[in-house]
CSV table of C-alpha atoms and ligand atoms in Angstrom, one decimal:
chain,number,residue,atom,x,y,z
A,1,UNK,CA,-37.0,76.5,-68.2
A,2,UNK,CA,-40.3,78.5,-66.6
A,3,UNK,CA,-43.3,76.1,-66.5
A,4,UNK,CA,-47.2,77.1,-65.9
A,5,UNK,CA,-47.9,77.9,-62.5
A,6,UNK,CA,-48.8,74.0,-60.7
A,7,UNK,CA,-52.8,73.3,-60.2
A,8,UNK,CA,-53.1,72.1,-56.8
A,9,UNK,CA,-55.0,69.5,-55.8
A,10,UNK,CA,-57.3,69.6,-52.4
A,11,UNK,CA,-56.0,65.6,-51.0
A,12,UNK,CA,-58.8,63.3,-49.5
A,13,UNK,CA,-59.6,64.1,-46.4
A,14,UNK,CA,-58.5,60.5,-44.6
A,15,UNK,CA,-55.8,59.6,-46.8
A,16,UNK,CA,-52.7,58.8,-45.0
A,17,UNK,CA,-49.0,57.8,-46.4
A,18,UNK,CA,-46.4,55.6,-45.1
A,19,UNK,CA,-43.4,56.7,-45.7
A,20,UNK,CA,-39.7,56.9,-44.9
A,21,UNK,CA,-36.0,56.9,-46.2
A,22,UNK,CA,-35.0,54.1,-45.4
A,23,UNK,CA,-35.7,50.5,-46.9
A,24,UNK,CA,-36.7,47.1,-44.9
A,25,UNK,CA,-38.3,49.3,-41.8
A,26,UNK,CA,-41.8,48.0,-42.3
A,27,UNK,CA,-43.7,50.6,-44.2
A,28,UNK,CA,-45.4,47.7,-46.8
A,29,UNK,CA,-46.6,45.8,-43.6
A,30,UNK,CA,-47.8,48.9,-41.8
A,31,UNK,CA,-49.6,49.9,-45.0
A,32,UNK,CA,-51.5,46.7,-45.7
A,33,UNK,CA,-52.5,46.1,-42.0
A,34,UNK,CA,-53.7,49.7,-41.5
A,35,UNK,CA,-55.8,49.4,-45.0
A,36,UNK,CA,-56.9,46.0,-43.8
A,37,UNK,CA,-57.9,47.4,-40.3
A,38,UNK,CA,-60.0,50.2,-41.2
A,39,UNK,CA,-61.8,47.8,-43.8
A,40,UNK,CA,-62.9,45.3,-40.7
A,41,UNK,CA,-64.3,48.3,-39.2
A,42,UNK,CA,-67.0,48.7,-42.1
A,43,UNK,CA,-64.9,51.8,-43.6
A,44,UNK,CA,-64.5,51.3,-47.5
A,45,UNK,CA,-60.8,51.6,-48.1
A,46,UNK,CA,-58.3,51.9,-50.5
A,47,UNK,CA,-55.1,50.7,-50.7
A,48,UNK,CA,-52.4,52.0,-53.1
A,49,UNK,CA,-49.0,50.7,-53.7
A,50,UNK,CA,-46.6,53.1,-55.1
A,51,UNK,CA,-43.5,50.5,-54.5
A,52,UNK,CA,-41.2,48.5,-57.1
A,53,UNK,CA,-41.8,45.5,-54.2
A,54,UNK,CA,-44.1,43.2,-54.8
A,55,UNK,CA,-44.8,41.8,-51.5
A,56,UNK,CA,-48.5,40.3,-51.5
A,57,UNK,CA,-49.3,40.7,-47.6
A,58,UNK,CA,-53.1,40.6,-48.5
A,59,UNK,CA,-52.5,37.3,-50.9
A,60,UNK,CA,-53.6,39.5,-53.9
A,61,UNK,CA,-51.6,37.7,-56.9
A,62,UNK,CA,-50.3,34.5,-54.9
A,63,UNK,CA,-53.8,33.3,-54.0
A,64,UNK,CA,-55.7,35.2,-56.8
A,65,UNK,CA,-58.1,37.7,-54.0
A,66,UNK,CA,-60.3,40.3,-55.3
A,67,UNK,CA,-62.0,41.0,-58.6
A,68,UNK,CA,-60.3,42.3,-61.4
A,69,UNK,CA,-61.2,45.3,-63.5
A,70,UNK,CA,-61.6,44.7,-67.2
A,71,UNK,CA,-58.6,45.3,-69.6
A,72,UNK,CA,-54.9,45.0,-69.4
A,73,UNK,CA,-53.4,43.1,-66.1
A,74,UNK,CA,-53.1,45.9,-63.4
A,75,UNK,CA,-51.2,43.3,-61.0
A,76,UNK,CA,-47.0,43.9,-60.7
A,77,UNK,CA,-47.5,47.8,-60.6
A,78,UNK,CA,-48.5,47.7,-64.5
A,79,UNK,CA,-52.5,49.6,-63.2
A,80,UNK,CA,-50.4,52.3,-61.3
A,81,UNK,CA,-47.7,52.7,-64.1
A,82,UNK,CA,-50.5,52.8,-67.0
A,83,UNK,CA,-52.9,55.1,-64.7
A,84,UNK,CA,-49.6,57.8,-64.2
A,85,UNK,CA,-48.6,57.3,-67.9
A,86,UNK,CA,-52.1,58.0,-69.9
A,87,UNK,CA,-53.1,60.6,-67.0
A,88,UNK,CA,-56.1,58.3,-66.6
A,89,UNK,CA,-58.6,57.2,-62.9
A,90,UNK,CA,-56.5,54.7,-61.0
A,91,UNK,CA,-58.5,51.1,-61.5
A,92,UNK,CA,-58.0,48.9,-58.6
A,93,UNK,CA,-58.5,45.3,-57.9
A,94,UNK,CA,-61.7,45.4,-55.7
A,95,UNK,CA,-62.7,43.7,-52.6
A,96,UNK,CA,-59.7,41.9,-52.0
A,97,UNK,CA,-61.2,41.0,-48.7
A,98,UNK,CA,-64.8,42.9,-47.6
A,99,UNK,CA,-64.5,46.8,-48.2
A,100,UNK,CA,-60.7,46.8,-49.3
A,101,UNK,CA,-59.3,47.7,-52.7
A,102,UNK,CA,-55.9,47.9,-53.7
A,103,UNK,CA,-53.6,49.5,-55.7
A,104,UNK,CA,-50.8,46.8,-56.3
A,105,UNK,CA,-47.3,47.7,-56.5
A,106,UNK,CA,-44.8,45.7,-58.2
A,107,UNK,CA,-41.6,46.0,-60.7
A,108,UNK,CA,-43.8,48.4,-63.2
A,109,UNK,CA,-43.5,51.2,-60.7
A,110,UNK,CA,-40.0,51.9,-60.9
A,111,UNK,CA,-40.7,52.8,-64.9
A,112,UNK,CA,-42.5,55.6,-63.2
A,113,UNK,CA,-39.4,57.2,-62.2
A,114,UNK,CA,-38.4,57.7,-65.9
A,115,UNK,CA,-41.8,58.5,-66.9
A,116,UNK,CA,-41.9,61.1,-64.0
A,117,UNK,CA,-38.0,62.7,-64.8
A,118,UNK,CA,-39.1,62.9,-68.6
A,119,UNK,CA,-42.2,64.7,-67.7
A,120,UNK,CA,-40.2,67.0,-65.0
A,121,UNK,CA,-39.2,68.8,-68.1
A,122,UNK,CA,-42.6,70.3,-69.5
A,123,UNK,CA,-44.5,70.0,-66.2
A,124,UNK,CA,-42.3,71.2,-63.8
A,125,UNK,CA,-43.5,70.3,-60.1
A,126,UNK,CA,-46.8,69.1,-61.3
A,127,UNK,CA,-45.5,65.7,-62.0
A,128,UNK,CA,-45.6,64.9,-58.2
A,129,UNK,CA,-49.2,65.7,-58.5
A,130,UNK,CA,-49.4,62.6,-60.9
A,131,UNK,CA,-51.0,60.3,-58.3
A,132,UNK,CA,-53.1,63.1,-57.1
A,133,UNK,CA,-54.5,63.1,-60.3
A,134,UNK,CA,-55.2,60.0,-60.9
A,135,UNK,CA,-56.7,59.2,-57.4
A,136,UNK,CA,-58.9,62.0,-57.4
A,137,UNK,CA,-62.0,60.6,-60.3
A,138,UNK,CA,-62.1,57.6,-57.6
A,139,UNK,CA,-61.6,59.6,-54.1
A,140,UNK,CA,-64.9,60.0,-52.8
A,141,UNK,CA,-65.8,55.9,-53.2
A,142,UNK,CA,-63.6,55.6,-49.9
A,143,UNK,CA,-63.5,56.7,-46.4
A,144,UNK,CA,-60.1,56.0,-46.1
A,145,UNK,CA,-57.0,55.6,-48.3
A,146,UNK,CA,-53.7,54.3,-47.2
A,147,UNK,CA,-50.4,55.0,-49.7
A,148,UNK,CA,-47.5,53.1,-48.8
A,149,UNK,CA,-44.0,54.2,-50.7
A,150,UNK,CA,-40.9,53.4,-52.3
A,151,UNK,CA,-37.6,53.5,-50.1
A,152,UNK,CA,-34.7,55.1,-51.5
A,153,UNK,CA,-35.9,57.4,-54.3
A,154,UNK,CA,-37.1,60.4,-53.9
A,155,UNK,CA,-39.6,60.7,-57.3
A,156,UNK,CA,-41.5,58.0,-55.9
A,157,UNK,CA,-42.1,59.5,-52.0
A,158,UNK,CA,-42.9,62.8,-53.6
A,159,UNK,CA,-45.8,61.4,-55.9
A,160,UNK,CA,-47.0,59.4,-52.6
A,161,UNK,CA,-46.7,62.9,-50.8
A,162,UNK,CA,-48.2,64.9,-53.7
A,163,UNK,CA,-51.9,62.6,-52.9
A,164,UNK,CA,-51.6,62.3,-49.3
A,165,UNK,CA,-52.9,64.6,-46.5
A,166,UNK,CA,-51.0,62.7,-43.6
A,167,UNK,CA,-47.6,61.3,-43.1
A,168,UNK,CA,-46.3,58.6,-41.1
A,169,UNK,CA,-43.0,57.6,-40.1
A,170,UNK,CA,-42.2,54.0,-39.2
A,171,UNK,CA,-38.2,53.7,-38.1
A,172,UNK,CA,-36.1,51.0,-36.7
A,173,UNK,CA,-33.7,51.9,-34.0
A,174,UNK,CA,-30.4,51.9,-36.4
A,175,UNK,CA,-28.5,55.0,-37.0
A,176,UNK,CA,-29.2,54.2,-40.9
A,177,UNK,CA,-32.8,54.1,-40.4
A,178,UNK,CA,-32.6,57.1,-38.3
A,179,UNK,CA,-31.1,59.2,-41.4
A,180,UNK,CA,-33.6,57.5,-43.4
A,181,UNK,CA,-35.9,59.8,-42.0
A,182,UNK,CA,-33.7,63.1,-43.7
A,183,UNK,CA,-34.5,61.9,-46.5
A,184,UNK,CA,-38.2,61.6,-46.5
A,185,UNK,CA,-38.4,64.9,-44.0
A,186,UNK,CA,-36.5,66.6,-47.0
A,187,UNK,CA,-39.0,65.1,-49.4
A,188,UNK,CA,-42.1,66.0,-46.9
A,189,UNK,CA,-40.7,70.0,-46.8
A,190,UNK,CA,-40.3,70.2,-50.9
A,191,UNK,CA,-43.7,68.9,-51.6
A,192,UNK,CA,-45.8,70.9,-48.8
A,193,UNK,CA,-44.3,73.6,-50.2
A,194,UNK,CA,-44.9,73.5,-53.3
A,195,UNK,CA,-47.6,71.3,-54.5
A,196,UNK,CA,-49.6,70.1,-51.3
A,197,UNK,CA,-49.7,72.3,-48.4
A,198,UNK,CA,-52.4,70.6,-47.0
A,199,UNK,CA,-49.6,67.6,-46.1
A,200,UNK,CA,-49.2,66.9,-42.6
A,201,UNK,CA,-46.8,65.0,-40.3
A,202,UNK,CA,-49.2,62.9,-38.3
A,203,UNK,CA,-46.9,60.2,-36.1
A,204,UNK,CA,-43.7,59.3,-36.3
A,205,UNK,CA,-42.8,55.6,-34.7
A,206,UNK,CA,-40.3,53.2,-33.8
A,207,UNK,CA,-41.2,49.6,-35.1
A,208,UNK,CA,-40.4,46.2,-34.6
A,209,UNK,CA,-38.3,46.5,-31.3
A,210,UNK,CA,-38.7,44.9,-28.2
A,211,UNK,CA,-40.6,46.1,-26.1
A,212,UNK,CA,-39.4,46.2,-22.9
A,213,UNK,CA,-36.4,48.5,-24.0
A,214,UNK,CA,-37.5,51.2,-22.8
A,215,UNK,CA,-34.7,53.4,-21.9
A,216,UNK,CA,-33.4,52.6,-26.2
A,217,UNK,CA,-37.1,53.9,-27.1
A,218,UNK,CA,-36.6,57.4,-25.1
A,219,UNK,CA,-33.6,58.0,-27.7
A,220,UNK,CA,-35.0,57.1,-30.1
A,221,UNK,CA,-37.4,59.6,-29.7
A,222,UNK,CA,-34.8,62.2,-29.0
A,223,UNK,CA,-33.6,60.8,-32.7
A,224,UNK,CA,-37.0,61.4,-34.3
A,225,UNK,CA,-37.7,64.9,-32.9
A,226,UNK,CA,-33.9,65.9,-34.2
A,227,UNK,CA,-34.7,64.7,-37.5
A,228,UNK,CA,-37.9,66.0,-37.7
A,229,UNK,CA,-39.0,68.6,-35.8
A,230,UNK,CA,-39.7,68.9,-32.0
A,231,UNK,CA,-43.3,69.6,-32.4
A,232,UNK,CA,-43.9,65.7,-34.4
A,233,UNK,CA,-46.2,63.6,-32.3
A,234,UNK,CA,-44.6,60.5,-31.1
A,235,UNK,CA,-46.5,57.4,-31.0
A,236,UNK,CA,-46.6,55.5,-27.9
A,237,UNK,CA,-47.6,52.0,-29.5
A,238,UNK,CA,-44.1,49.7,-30.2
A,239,UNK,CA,-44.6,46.5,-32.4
A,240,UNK,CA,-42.4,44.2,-30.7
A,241,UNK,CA,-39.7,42.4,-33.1
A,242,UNK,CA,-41.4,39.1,-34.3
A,243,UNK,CA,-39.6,37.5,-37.5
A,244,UNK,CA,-41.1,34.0,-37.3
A,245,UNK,CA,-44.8,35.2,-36.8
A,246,UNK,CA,-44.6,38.3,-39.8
A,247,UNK,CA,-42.4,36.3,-42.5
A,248,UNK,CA,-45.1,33.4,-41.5
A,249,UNK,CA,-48.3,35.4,-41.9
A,250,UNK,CA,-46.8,37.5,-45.5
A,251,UNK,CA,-46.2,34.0,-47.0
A,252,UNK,CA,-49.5,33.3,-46.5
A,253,UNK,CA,-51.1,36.4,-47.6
A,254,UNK,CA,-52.7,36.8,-44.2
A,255,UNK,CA,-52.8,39.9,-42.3
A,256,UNK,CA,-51.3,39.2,-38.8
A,257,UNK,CA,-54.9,38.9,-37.1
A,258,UNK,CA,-56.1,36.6,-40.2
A,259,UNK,CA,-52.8,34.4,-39.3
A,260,UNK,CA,-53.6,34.9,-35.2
A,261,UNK,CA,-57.4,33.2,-36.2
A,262,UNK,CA,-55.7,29.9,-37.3
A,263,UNK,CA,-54.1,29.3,-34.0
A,264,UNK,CA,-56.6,27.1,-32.4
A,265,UNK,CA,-56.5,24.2,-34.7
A,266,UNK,CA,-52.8,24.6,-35.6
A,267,UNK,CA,-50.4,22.0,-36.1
A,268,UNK,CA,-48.5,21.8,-33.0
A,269,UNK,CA,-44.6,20.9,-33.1
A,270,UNK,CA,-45.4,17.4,-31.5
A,271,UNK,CA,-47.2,16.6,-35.0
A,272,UNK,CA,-44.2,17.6,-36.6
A,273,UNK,CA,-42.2,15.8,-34.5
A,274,UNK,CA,-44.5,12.8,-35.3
A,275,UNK,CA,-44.5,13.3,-38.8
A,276,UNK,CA,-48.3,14.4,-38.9
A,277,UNK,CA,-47.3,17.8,-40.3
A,278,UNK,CA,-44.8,20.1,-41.7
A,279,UNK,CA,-43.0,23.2,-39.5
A,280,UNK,CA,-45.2,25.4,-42.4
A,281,UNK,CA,-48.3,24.0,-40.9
A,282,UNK,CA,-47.3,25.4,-37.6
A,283,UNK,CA,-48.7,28.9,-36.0
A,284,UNK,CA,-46.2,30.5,-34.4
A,285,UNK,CA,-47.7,31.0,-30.8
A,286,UNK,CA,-45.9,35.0,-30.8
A,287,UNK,CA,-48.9,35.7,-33.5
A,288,UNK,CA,-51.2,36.9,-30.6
A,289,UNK,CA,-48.8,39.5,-29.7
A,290,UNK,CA,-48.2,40.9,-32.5
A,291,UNK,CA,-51.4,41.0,-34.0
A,292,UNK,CA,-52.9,42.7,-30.7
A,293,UNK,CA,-49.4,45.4,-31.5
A,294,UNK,CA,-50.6,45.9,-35.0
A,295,UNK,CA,-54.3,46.6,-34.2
A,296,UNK,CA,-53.2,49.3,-31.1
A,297,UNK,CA,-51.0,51.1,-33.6
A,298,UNK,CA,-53.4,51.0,-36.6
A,299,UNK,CA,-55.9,52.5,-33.8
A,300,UNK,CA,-53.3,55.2,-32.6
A,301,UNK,CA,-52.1,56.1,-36.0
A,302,UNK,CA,-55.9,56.9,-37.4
A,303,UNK,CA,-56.5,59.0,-33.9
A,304,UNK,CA,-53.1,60.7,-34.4
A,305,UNK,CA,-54.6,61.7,-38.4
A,306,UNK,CA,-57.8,62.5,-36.8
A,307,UNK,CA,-55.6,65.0,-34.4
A,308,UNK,CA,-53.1,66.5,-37.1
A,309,UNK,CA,-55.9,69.2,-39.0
B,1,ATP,N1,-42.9,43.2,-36.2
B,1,ATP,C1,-42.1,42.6,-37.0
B,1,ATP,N2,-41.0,41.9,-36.5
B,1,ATP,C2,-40.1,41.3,-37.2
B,1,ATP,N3,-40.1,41.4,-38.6
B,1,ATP,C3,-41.1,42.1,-39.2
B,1,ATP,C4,-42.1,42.8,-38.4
B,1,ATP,N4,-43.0,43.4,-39.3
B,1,ATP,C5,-42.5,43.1,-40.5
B,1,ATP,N5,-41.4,42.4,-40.5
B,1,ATP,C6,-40.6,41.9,-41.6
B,1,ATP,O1,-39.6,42.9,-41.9
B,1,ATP,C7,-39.3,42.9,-43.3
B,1,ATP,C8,-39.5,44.2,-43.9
B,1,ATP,O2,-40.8,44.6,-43.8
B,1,ATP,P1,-41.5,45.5,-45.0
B,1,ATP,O3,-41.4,44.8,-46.3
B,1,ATP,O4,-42.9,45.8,-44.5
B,1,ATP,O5,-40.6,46.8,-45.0
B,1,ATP,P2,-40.6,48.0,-46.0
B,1,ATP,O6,-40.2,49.2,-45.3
B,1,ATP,O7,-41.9,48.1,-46.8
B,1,ATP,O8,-39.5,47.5,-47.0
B,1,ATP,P3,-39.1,48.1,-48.4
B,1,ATP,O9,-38.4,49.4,-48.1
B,1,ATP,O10,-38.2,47.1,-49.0
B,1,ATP,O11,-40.4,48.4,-49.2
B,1,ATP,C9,-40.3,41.8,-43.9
B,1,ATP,O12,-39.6,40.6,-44.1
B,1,ATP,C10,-41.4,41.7,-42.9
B,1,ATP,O13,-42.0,40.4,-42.9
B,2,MG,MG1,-42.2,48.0,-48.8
């Protein structure tokens, strides 16, 4: 079937994905803290969730933050899915804390995938430029937009890819999560290609590991650069392994450094132990360290998009 030559679209300038292969490596949590970090620093930011997961790090639907747009609910991925189906401005939920907006993700986005194959037919290519498309009318009102992505299907990385200028690869140290990366390497080469050649790889990163494994990390690295490419820029920053502290923090809707601020007048376990408080009312003490971690690598990723022109 021969379809109309596809209309690119220029991407905003700051606008950086998260993205790879493999599910459960951390891309959801990198997202929401790099959005949430570059809002503290006075940039207006946007945050869109083009994932069937609805996981709430920012508190959005479990503790009601932000204010609504008029109309039909846009929460569970239904504003993305509606926005991609009617070709209409994306309409996020604003301010969910000073200078953020947000996208949210949730079980409507994997109706996208249909949406997307049906369209595949009569638009060719230019169905991963569907996001684009509906990003674009509301671009300029931000200085920086984050895009985290679906795991395990390539429709969904490619419409992330189609709207983002930079790339970032989170992996785990596992052989699966390794190969993870083909897939969204693949995914990166098809769409530069052919619909956003203005797509760069900006980082690539091991995350959640510990720390002082050092000789495991150089491997790793060897792994990355296999996968994809020698010339991708490694990140030096590695976000130690911290269950207790991140499961903690995303039950709460906190970022990690909202969740470090409630340390000092934190339960402690000898209230628990005296029946003055629950183990939920307890701060995990390992929240320092990895909210400092996530700060340094929101800070290195943005420098490594400033680099990758
Ligand atoms: N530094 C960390 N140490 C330990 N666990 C972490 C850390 N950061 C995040 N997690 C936990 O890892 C799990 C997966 O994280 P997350 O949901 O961000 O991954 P994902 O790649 O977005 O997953 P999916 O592919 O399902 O969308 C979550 O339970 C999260 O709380
Ligand atoms: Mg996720």
């Amino acid at each position: 079937m021969l379809n109309d030559p596809v209309e690119l679209i220029e991407p905003p300038q700051d606008c950086v994905m998260v993205g790879t292969g493999k599910g459960g490596v951390g891309k959801s949590t990198i997202a929401a803290h790099l959005a949430g970090h570059s809002a503290a620093q006075g940039r207006r930011t946007l945050l869109v969730c083009v994932t069937s997961q609805d996981d709430d790090d920012l508190g959005l639907k479990r503790f009601g933050h932000g204010i609504h747009p008029d109309g039909p609910t846009v929460v569970d991925g239904q504003g993305l899915y509606r926005a991609i189906y009617e070709r209409s401005p994306l309409l996020p939920i604003r301010e969910v804390r000073p200078n953020l907006d947000v996208v949210p993700g949730g079980k409507a986005v994997g109706e996208i995938i249909q949406l997307l194959m049906h369209r595949m037919m009569t638009d060719g290519m230019g169905v991963t430029l569907s996001l684009a498309r509906s990003l674009a009318p509301i671009a300029s009102w931000y200085d920086q937009i984050v895009i985290d992505s679906a795991p395990e299907n390539d429709s969904l990385e490619q419409l992330a890819a189609g709207a983002a200028r930079h790339l970032i690869v989170p992996t785990r140290s596992d052989d699966s999560s390794i190969k993870g990366m083909e897939r969204i390497s693949l995914n990166f080469k098809a769409v530069r290609r052919q619909v956003n050649p203005a797509l760069r790889v900006a980082g690539a990163f091991l995350y959640a590991s510990n720390p002082t494994a050092t000789s495991m990390h150089a491997e790793v690295k060897q792994d990355i650069r296999a996968v994809l490419g020698d010339s991708t820029p490694i990140l030096n920053t590695v976000v130690g392994y911290r269950e207790k502290p991140a499961r903690n923090a995303r039950k709460k809707g906190l970022l990690f450094g909202e969740y470090a601020e409630l340390l000092p007048t934190s339960a402690r376990s000898y209230d628990v132990a005296a029946g003055r408080a629950k183990v939920a009312d307890v701060v995990p003490e390992a929240i320092i360290g990895l909210a400092d971690d996530m700060r340094a690598l929101s800070e290195e990723i943005f420098e490594s998009c400033r680099k990758a022109v």
